Coordinates of C-alpha atoms and ligand atoms in Angstrom, one line a residue:
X1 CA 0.0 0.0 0.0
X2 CA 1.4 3.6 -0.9
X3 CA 2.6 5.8 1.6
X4 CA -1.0 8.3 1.7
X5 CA -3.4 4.9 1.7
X6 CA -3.4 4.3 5.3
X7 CA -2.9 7.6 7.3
X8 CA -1.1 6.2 11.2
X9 CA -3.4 8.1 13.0
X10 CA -6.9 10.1 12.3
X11 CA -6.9 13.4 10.1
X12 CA -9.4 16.0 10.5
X13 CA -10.0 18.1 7.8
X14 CA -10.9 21.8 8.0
X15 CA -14.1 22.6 9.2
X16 CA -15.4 24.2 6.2
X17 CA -14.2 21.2 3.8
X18 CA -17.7 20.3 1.4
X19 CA -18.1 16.1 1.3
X20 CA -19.8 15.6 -1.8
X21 CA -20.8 13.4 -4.5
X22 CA -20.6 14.1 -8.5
X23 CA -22.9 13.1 -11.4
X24 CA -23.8 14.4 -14.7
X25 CA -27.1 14.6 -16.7
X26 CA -27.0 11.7 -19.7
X27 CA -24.8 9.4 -17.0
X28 CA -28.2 9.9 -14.8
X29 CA -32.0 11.4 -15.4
X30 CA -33.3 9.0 -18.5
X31 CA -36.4 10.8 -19.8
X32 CA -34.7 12.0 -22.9
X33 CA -37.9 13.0 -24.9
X34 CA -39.8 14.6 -22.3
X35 CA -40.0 18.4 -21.7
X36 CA -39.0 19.2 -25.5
X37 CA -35.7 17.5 -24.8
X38 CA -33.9 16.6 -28.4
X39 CA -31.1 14.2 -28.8
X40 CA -27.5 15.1 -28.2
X41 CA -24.6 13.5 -29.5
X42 CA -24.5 11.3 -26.4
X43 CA -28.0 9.8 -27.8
X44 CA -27.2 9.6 -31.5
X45 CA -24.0 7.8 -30.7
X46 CA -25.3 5.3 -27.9
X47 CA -27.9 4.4 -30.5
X48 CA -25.5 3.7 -33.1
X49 CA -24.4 -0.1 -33.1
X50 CA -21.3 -0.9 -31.8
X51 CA -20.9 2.1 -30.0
X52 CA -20.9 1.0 -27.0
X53 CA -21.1 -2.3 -24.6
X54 CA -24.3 -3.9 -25.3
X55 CA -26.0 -1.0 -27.1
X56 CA -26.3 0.4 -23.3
X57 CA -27.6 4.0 -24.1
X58 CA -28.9 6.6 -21.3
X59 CA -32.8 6.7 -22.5
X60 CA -33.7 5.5 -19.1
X61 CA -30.3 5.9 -17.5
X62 CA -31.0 5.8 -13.5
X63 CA -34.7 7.7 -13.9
X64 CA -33.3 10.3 -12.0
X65 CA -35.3 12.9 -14.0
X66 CA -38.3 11.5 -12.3
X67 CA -36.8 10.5 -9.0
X68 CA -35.1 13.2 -8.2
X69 CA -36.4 13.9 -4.8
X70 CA -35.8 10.3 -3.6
X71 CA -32.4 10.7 -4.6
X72 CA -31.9 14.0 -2.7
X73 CA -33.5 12.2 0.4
X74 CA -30.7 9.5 0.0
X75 CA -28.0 12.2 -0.3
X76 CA -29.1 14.3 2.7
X77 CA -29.2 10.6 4.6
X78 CA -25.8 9.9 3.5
X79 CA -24.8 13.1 5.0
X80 CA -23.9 15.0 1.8
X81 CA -22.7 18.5 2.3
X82 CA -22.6 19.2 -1.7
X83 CA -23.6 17.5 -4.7
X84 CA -22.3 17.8 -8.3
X85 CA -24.7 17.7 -11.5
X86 CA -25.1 18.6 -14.7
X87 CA -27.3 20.5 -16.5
X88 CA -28.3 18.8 -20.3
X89 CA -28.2 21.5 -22.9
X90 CA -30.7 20.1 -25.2
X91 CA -33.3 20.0 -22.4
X92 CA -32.7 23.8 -21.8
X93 CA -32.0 25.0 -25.2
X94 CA -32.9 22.0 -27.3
X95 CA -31.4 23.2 -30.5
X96 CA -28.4 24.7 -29.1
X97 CA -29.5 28.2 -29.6
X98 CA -32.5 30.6 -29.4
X99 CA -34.8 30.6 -26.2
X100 CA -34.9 28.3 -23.1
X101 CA -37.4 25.5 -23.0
X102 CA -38.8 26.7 -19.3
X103 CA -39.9 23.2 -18.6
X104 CA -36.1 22.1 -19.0
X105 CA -35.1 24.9 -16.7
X106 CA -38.0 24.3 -14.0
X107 CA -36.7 20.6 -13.8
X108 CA -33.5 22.1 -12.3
X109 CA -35.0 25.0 -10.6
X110 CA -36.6 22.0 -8.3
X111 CA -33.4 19.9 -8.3
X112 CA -31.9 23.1 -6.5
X113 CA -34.4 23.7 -4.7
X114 CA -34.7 20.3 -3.0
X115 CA -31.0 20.3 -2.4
X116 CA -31.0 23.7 -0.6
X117 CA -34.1 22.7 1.1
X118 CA -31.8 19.7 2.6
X119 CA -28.7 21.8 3.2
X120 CA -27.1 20.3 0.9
X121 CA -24.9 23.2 -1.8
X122 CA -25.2 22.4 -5.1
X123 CA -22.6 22.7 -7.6
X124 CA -24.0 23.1 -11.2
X125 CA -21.5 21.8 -14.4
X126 CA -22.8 23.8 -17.5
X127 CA -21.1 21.3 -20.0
X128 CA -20.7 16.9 -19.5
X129 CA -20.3 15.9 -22.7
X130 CA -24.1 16.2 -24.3
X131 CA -23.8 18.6 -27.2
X132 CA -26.9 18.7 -28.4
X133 CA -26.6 16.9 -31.8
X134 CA -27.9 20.0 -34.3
X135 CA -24.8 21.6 -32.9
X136 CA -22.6 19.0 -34.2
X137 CA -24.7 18.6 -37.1
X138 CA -23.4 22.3 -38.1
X139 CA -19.7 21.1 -36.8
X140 CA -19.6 20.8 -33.5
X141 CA -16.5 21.8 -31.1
X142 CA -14.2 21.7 -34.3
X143 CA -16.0 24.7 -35.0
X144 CA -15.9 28.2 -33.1
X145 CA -19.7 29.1 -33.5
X146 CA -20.0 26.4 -30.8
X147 CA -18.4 28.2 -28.1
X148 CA -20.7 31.1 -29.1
X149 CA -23.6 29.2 -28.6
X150 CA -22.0 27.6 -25.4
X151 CA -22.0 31.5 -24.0
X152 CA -25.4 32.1 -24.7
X153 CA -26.6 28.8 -23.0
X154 CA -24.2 29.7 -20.0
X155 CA -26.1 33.0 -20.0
X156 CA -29.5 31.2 -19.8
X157 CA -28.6 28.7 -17.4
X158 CA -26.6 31.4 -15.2
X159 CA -29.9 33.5 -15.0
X160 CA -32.3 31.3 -14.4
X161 CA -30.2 29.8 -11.0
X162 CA -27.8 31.6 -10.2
X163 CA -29.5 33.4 -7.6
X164 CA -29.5 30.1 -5.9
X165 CA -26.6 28.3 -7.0
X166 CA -23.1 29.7 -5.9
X167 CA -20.8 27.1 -7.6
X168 CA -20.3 27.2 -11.4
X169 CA -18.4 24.8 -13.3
X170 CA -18.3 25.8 -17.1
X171 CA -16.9 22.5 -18.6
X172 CA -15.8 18.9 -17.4
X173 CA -13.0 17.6 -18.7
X174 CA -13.0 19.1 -21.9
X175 CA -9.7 16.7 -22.5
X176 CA -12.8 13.9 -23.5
X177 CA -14.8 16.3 -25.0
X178 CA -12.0 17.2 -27.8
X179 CA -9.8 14.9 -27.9
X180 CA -12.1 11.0 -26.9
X181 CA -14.9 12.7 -28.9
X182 CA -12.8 13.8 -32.1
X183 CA -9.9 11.9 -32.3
X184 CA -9.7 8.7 -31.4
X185 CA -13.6 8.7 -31.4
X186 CA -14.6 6.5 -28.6
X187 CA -16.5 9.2 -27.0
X188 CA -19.6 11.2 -28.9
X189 CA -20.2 12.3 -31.5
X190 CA -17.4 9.4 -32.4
X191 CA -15.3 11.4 -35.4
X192 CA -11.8 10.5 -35.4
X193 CA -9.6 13.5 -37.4
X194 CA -6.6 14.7 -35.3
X195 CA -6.9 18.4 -36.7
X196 CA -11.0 18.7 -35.5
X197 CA -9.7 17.6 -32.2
X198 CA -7.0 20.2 -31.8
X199 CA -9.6 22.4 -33.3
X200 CA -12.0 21.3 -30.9
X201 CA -9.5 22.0 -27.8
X202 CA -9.2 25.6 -28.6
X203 CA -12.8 26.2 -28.8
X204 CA -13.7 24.3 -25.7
X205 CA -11.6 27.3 -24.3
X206 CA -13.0 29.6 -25.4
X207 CA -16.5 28.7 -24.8
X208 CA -15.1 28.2 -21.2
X209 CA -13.8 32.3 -21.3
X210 CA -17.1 33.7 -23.0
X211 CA -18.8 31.3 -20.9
X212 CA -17.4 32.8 -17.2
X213 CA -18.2 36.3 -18.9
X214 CA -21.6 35.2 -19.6
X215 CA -22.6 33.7 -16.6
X216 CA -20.8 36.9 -14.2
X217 CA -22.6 39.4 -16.8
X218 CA -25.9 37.7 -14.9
X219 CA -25.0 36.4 -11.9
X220 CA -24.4 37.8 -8.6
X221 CA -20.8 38.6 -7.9
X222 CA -20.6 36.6 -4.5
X223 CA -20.8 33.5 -6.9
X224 CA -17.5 31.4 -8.3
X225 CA -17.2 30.1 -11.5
X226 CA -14.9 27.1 -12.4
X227 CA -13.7 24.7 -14.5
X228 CA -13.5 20.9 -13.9
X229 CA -10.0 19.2 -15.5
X230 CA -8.8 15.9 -15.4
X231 CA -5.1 16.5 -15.9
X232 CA -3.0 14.1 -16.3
X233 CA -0.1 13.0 -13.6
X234 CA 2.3 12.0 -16.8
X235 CA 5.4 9.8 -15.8
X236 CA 8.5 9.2 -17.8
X237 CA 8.9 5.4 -17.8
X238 CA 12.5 6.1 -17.1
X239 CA 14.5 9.2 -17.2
X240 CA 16.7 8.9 -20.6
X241 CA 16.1 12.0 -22.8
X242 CA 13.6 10.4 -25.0
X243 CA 11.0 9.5 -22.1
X244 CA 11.4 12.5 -21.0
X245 CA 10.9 14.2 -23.8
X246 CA 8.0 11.7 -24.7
X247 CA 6.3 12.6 -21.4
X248 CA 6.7 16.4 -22.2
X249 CA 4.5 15.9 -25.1
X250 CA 2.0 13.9 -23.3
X251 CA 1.7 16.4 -20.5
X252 CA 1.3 19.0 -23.6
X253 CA -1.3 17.3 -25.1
X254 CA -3.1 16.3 -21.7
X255 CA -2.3 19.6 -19.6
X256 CA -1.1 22.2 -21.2
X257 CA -3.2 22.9 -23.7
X258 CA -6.0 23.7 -21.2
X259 CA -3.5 25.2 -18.3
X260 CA -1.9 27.0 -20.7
X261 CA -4.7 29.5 -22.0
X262 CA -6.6 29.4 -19.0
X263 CA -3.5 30.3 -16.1
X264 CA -1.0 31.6 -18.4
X265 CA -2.5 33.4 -21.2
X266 CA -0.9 31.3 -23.5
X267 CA -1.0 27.6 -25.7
X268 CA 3.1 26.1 -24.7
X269 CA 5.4 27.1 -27.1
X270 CA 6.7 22.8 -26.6
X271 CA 3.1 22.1 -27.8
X272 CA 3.0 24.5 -30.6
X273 CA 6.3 22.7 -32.2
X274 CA 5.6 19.3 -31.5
X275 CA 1.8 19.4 -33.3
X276 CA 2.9 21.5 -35.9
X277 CA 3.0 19.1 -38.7
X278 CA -0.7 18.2 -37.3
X279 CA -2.0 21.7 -37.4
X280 CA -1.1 25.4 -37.7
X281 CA -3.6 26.7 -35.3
X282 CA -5.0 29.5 -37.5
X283 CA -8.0 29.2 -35.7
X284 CA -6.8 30.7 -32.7
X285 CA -8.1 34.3 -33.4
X286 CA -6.9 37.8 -32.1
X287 CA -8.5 38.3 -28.5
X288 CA -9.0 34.5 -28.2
X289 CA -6.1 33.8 -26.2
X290 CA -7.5 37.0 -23.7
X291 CA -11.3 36.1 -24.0
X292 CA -10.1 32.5 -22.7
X293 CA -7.7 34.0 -19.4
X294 CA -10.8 34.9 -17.1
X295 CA -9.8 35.0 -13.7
X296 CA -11.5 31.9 -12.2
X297 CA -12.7 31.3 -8.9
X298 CA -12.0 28.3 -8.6
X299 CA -10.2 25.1 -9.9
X300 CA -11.7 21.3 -10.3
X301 CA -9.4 18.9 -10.6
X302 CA -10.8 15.4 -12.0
X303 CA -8.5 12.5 -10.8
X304 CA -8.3 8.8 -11.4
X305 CA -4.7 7.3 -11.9
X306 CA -1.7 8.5 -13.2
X307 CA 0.0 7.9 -16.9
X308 CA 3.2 6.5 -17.8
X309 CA 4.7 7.1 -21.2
X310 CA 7.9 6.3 -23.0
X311 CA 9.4 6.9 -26.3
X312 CA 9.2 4.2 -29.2
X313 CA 10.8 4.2 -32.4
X314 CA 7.7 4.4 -34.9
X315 CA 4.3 3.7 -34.0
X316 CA 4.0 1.2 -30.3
X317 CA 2.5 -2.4 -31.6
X318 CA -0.5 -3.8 -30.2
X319 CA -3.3 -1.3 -28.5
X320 CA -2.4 1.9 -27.0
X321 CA -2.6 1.2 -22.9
X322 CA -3.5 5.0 -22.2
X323 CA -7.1 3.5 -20.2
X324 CA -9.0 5.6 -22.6
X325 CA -10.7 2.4 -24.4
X326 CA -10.3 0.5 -27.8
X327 CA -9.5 2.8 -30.7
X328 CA -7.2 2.2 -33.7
X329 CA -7.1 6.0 -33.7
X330 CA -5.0 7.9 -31.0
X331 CA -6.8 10.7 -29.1
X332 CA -3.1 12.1 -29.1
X333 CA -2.2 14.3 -31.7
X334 CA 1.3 14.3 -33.4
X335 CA 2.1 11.5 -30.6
X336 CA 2.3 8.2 -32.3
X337 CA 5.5 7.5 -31.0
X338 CA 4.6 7.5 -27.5
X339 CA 4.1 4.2 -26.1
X340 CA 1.8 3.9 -22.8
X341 CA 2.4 1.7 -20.4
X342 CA 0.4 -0.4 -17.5
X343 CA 1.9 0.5 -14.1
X344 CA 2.2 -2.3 -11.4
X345 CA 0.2 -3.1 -8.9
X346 CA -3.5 -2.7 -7.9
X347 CA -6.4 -2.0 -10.6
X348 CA -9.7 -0.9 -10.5
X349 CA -12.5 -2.8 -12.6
X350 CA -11.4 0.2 -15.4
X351 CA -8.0 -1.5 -15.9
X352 CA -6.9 1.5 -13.9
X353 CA -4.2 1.8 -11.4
X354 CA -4.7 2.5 -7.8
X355 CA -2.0 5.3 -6.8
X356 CA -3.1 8.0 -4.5
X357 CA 0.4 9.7 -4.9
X358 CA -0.7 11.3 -8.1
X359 CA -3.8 13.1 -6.4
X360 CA -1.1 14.5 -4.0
X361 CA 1.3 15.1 -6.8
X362 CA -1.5 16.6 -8.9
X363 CA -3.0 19.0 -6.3
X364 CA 0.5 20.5 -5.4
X365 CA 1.2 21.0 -9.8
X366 CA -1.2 23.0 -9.3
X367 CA 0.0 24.9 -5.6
X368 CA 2.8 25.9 -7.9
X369 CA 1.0 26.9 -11.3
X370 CA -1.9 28.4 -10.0
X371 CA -0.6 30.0 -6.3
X372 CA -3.4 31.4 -4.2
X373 CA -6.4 30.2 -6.5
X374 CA -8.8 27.7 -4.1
X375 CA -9.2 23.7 -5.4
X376 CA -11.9 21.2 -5.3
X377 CA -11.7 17.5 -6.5
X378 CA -14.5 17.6 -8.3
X379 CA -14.2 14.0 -9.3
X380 CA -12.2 10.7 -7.4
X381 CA -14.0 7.1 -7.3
X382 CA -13.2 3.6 -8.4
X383 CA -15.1 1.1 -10.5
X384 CA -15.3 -2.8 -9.1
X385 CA -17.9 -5.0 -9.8
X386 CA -20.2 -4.8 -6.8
X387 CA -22.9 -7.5 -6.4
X388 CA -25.7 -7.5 -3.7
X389 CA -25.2 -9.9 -1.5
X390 CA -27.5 -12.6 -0.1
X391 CA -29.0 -10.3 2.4
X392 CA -29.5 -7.5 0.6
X393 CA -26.1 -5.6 0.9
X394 CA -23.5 -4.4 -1.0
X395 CA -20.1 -4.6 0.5
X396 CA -17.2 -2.9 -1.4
X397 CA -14.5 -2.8 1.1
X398 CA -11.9 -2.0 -2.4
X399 CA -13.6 0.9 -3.0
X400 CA -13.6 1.8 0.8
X401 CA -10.0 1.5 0.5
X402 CA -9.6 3.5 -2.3
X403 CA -11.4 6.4 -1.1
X404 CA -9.1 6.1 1.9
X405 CA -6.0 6.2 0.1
X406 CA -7.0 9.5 -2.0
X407 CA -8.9 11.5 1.2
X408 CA -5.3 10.8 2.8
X409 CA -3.8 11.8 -0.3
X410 CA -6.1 14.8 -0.2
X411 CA -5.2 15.7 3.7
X412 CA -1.5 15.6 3.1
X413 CA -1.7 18.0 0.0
X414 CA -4.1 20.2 2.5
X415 CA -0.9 19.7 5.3
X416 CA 1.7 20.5 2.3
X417 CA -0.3 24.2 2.0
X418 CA -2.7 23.5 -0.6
X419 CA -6.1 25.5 -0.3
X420 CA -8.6 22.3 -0.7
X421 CA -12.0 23.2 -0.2
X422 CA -14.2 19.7 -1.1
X423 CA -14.1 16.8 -2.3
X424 CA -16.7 15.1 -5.1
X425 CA -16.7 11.5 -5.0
X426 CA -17.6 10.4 -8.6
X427 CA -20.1 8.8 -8.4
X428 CA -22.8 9.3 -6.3
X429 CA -25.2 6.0 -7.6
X430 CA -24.1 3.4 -10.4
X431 CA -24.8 5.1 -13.9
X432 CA -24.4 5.2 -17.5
X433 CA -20.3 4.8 -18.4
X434 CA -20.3 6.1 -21.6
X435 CA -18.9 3.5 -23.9
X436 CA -18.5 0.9 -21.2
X437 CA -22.6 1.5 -20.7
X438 CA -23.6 0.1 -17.6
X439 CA -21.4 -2.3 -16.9
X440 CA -18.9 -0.6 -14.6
X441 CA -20.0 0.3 -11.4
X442 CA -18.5 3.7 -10.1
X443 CA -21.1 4.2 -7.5
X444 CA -21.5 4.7 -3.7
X445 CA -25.0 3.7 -3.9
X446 CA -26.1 0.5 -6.4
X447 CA -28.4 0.3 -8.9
X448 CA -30.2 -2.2 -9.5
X449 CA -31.2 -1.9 -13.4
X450 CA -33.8 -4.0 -13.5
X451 CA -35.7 -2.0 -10.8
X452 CA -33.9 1.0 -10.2
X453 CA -34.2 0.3 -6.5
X454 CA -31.0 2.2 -4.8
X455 CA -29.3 0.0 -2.6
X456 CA -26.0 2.6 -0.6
X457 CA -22.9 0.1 -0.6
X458 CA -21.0 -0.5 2.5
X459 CA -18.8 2.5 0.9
X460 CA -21.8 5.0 1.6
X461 CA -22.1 4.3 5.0
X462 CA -18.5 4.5 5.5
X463 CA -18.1 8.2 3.7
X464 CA -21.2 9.3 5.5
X465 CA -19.2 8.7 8.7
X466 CA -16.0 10.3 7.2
X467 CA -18.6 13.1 6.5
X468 CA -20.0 13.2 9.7
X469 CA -17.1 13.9 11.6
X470 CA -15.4 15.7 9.3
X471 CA -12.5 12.9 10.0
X472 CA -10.6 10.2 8.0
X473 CA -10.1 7.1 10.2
X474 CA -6.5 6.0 10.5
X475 CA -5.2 3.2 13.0
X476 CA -7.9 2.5 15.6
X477 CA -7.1 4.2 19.2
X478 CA -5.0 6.8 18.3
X479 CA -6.1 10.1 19.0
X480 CA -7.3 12.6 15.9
X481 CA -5.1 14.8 14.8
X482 CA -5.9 18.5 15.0
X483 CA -7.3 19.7 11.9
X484 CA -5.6 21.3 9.7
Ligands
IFM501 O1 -18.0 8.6 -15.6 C1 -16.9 9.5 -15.9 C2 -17.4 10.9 -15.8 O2 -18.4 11.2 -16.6 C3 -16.2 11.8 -16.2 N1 -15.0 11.5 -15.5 C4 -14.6 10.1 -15.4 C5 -15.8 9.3 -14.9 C6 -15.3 7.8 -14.8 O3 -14.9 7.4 -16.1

């Protein structure tokens, strides 16, 4: 076990600190044509054949649309202090532009409403994934009228709560969005053209910049605005010249090209070079480059396992082992002679490595790039493959154990100086994993899908304590810690 998995003795964490859980909208509600709803990309490609596992698609997803308030009841019972959603653009604004659909709004007007009513803060994601699909039908992120009509969604969505919501996150992981859902196409809408991803980076940004404007031209000032990243912990297999450098492009490709514009005003010179026979980003535009640098609030960082890279001569044989799923295309632009490799040790139903140390190392990258600015994990959880028990339970002690791990991971990076405000545990109920459909379990609560019935695993009861008490156990009779 790695050094933060098992803290000696208990940590408190600072009174303040939010315990929450994370979801997003076509993982979850189901009910895609009521309300004026129209498909998104996520629906056209889930009904696509071979898409994804089984043909799983998110028509019915968890019924959260509909059960919304039992779900809120099971949060507040669970002892949530936050909770993490999304809002689906094509139930707001079904086209992608023009006016809101007030029934689409209402639906999260009450989400909010219940969740305040049980103390419980919510923290509204603008963007997971579900363009609707006449947005890509006219080009999608590849093109920049998309991050126009991202801002005037933002805009709609801003008004309509943000006199009740406080904490805005623009985009998640726009990493998927560009480079999962335009290059190596295993993600929606499933194209697979390095140049529309690269494209599709830059005007991810800048729907994020005209999107913060937006949402502080109509929202009150006290609220923060964010964006949700999974960056990438990249490590050189070894340290000879050409890992390194291989990693350098990796980080590039997985980091910088969102840090970059958003911290630093500016795309890495390294990244500019090494994806210049890819593209010649003419497409980033006078202004962009400023439009995109709005001071944020705030910072959510998405984190999972770390990467490790090396240099091959040519193209690496076999499939790439990056844990992005099966694709003969690379979602890594001008990169085909980086090879990925499997790191040792314990793995998550995803084929993913348990390693806390990256959270810690993650969360101090940023301590150093981004001094000063306040961080949330907006995302940490494990897949295994959790099965309900003769009497009824569901006992997950390897994801009870992962949590561990990363809260301690979490702790020390608060002890090393680093502002850490909350904590999202992805994912609050089983749901809809994208390509893998339903068949990885990420939840603290089962699903049943044949019933829906919501079953919290032995995981829920054990964060509701953590929650509780504000406290992550370590070795029994030791005394707490103070917090920190
Ligand atoms: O389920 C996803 C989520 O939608 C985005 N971040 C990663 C999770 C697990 O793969």
């Amino acid at each position: 076990m790695s050094q933060s998995a098992q803290p000696a003795t208990p940590v408190a964490f600072p009174p303040a600190f939010l315990w929450g859980a994370a979801t997003s909208a076509y993982q979850i509600e189901g009910a895609v044509r009521e309300g004026g709803r129209t498909p998104s990309i996520w629906d056209t490609f889930s009904h696509t054949p071979g898409k994804t596992a089984d043909g799983d698609h998110g028509d019915i997803a968890v019924d959260h649309y509909h059960r919304y308030r039992e779900d809120v009841a099971l949060m507040a019972e669970l002892g949530l202090t936050a909770y993490r959603f999304s809002v689906s653009w094509s139930r707001v604004q079904p086209t992608g532009r023009g006016p809101a659909v007030q029934v689409g709004l209402d639906f999260y007007r009450r989400l909010v409403d219940e969740l305040l009513a049980h103390g419980i803060k919510p923290a509204v994601t603008l963007y997971h994934w579900d363009l609707p699909q006449e947005l890509e039908d006219s080009g999608g992120w590849p093109e920049r009228d998309t991050a126009l009509r991202f801002a005037e969604y933002a805009g709609i969505v801003g008004e309509a709560l943000g006199d009740r919501v406080e904490q805005w996150i623009t985009l998640n992981e726009p990493w998927c969005s560009a480079f999962l859902g335009y290059g190596s196409g295993v993600h929606a809408p499933g194209r697979t053209d390095p140049v529309a991803a690269l494209r599709a980076a830059h005007h991810l940004n800048l729907a994020h910049g005209l999107g913060t404007s937006a949402l502080r031209s109509v929202m009150p000032a006290r609220n923060q605005v964010a964006i949700s990243l999974n960056s990438s912990v990249v490590r050189p297999l070894s340290q000879s010249p050409a890992d390194l450098a291989a990693a350098r492009r990796i980080d590039d490709l997985a980091n910088g090209v969102f840090h970059g514009p958003l911290l630093h005003g500016a795309y890495p010179a390294t990244l500019l070079a090494a994806t210049s026979t890819v593209t010649d980003w003419s497409y980033v535009l006078d202004g962009d480059l400023r439009a995109i640098r709005q001071p944020l609030d705030a910072l959510g960082l998405n984190y999972y396992t770390p990467t490790v890279v090396s240099a091959v001569d040519g193209a690496p044989d076999g499939p790439r082992a990056d844990g992005h799923g099966a694709s003969s295309f690379s979602p890594w632009p001008g990169a085909d002679d980086v090879a990925f490799h499997q790191t040792p040790g314990e793995r998550t139903e995803m084929g993913w490595t348990v390693d806390p140390t990256g959270l810690h190392e993650l969360i101090m990258r940023y301590v150093q790039e981004a001094p000063r600015l306040p961080l949330y994990i907006t995302e940490n959880g494990a897949a295994y493959e959790d099965k309900v028990d003769a009497g009824g339970q569901v006992h997950d002690p390897e994801r009870i154990a992962y949590l561990h791990g990363h809260l301690a991971a979490v702790h020390r990076a608060i002890t090393d100086g680093a502002d850490v405000r909350g904590y999202y545990l992805w994912s609050l109920m089983d749901n809809f994993e994208w390509a893998y459909g339903y068949a990885k379990r990420f939840g603290m609560v089962h699903v049943d899908y044949g019933t829906l019935e919501r079953t919290p695993k032995s995981s829920a009861r054990w964060y509701r304590e953590v929650a509780r008490t504000g406290t992550l156990p370590g070795v029994p009779g030791v005394p707490v810690a103070p917090a920190v």
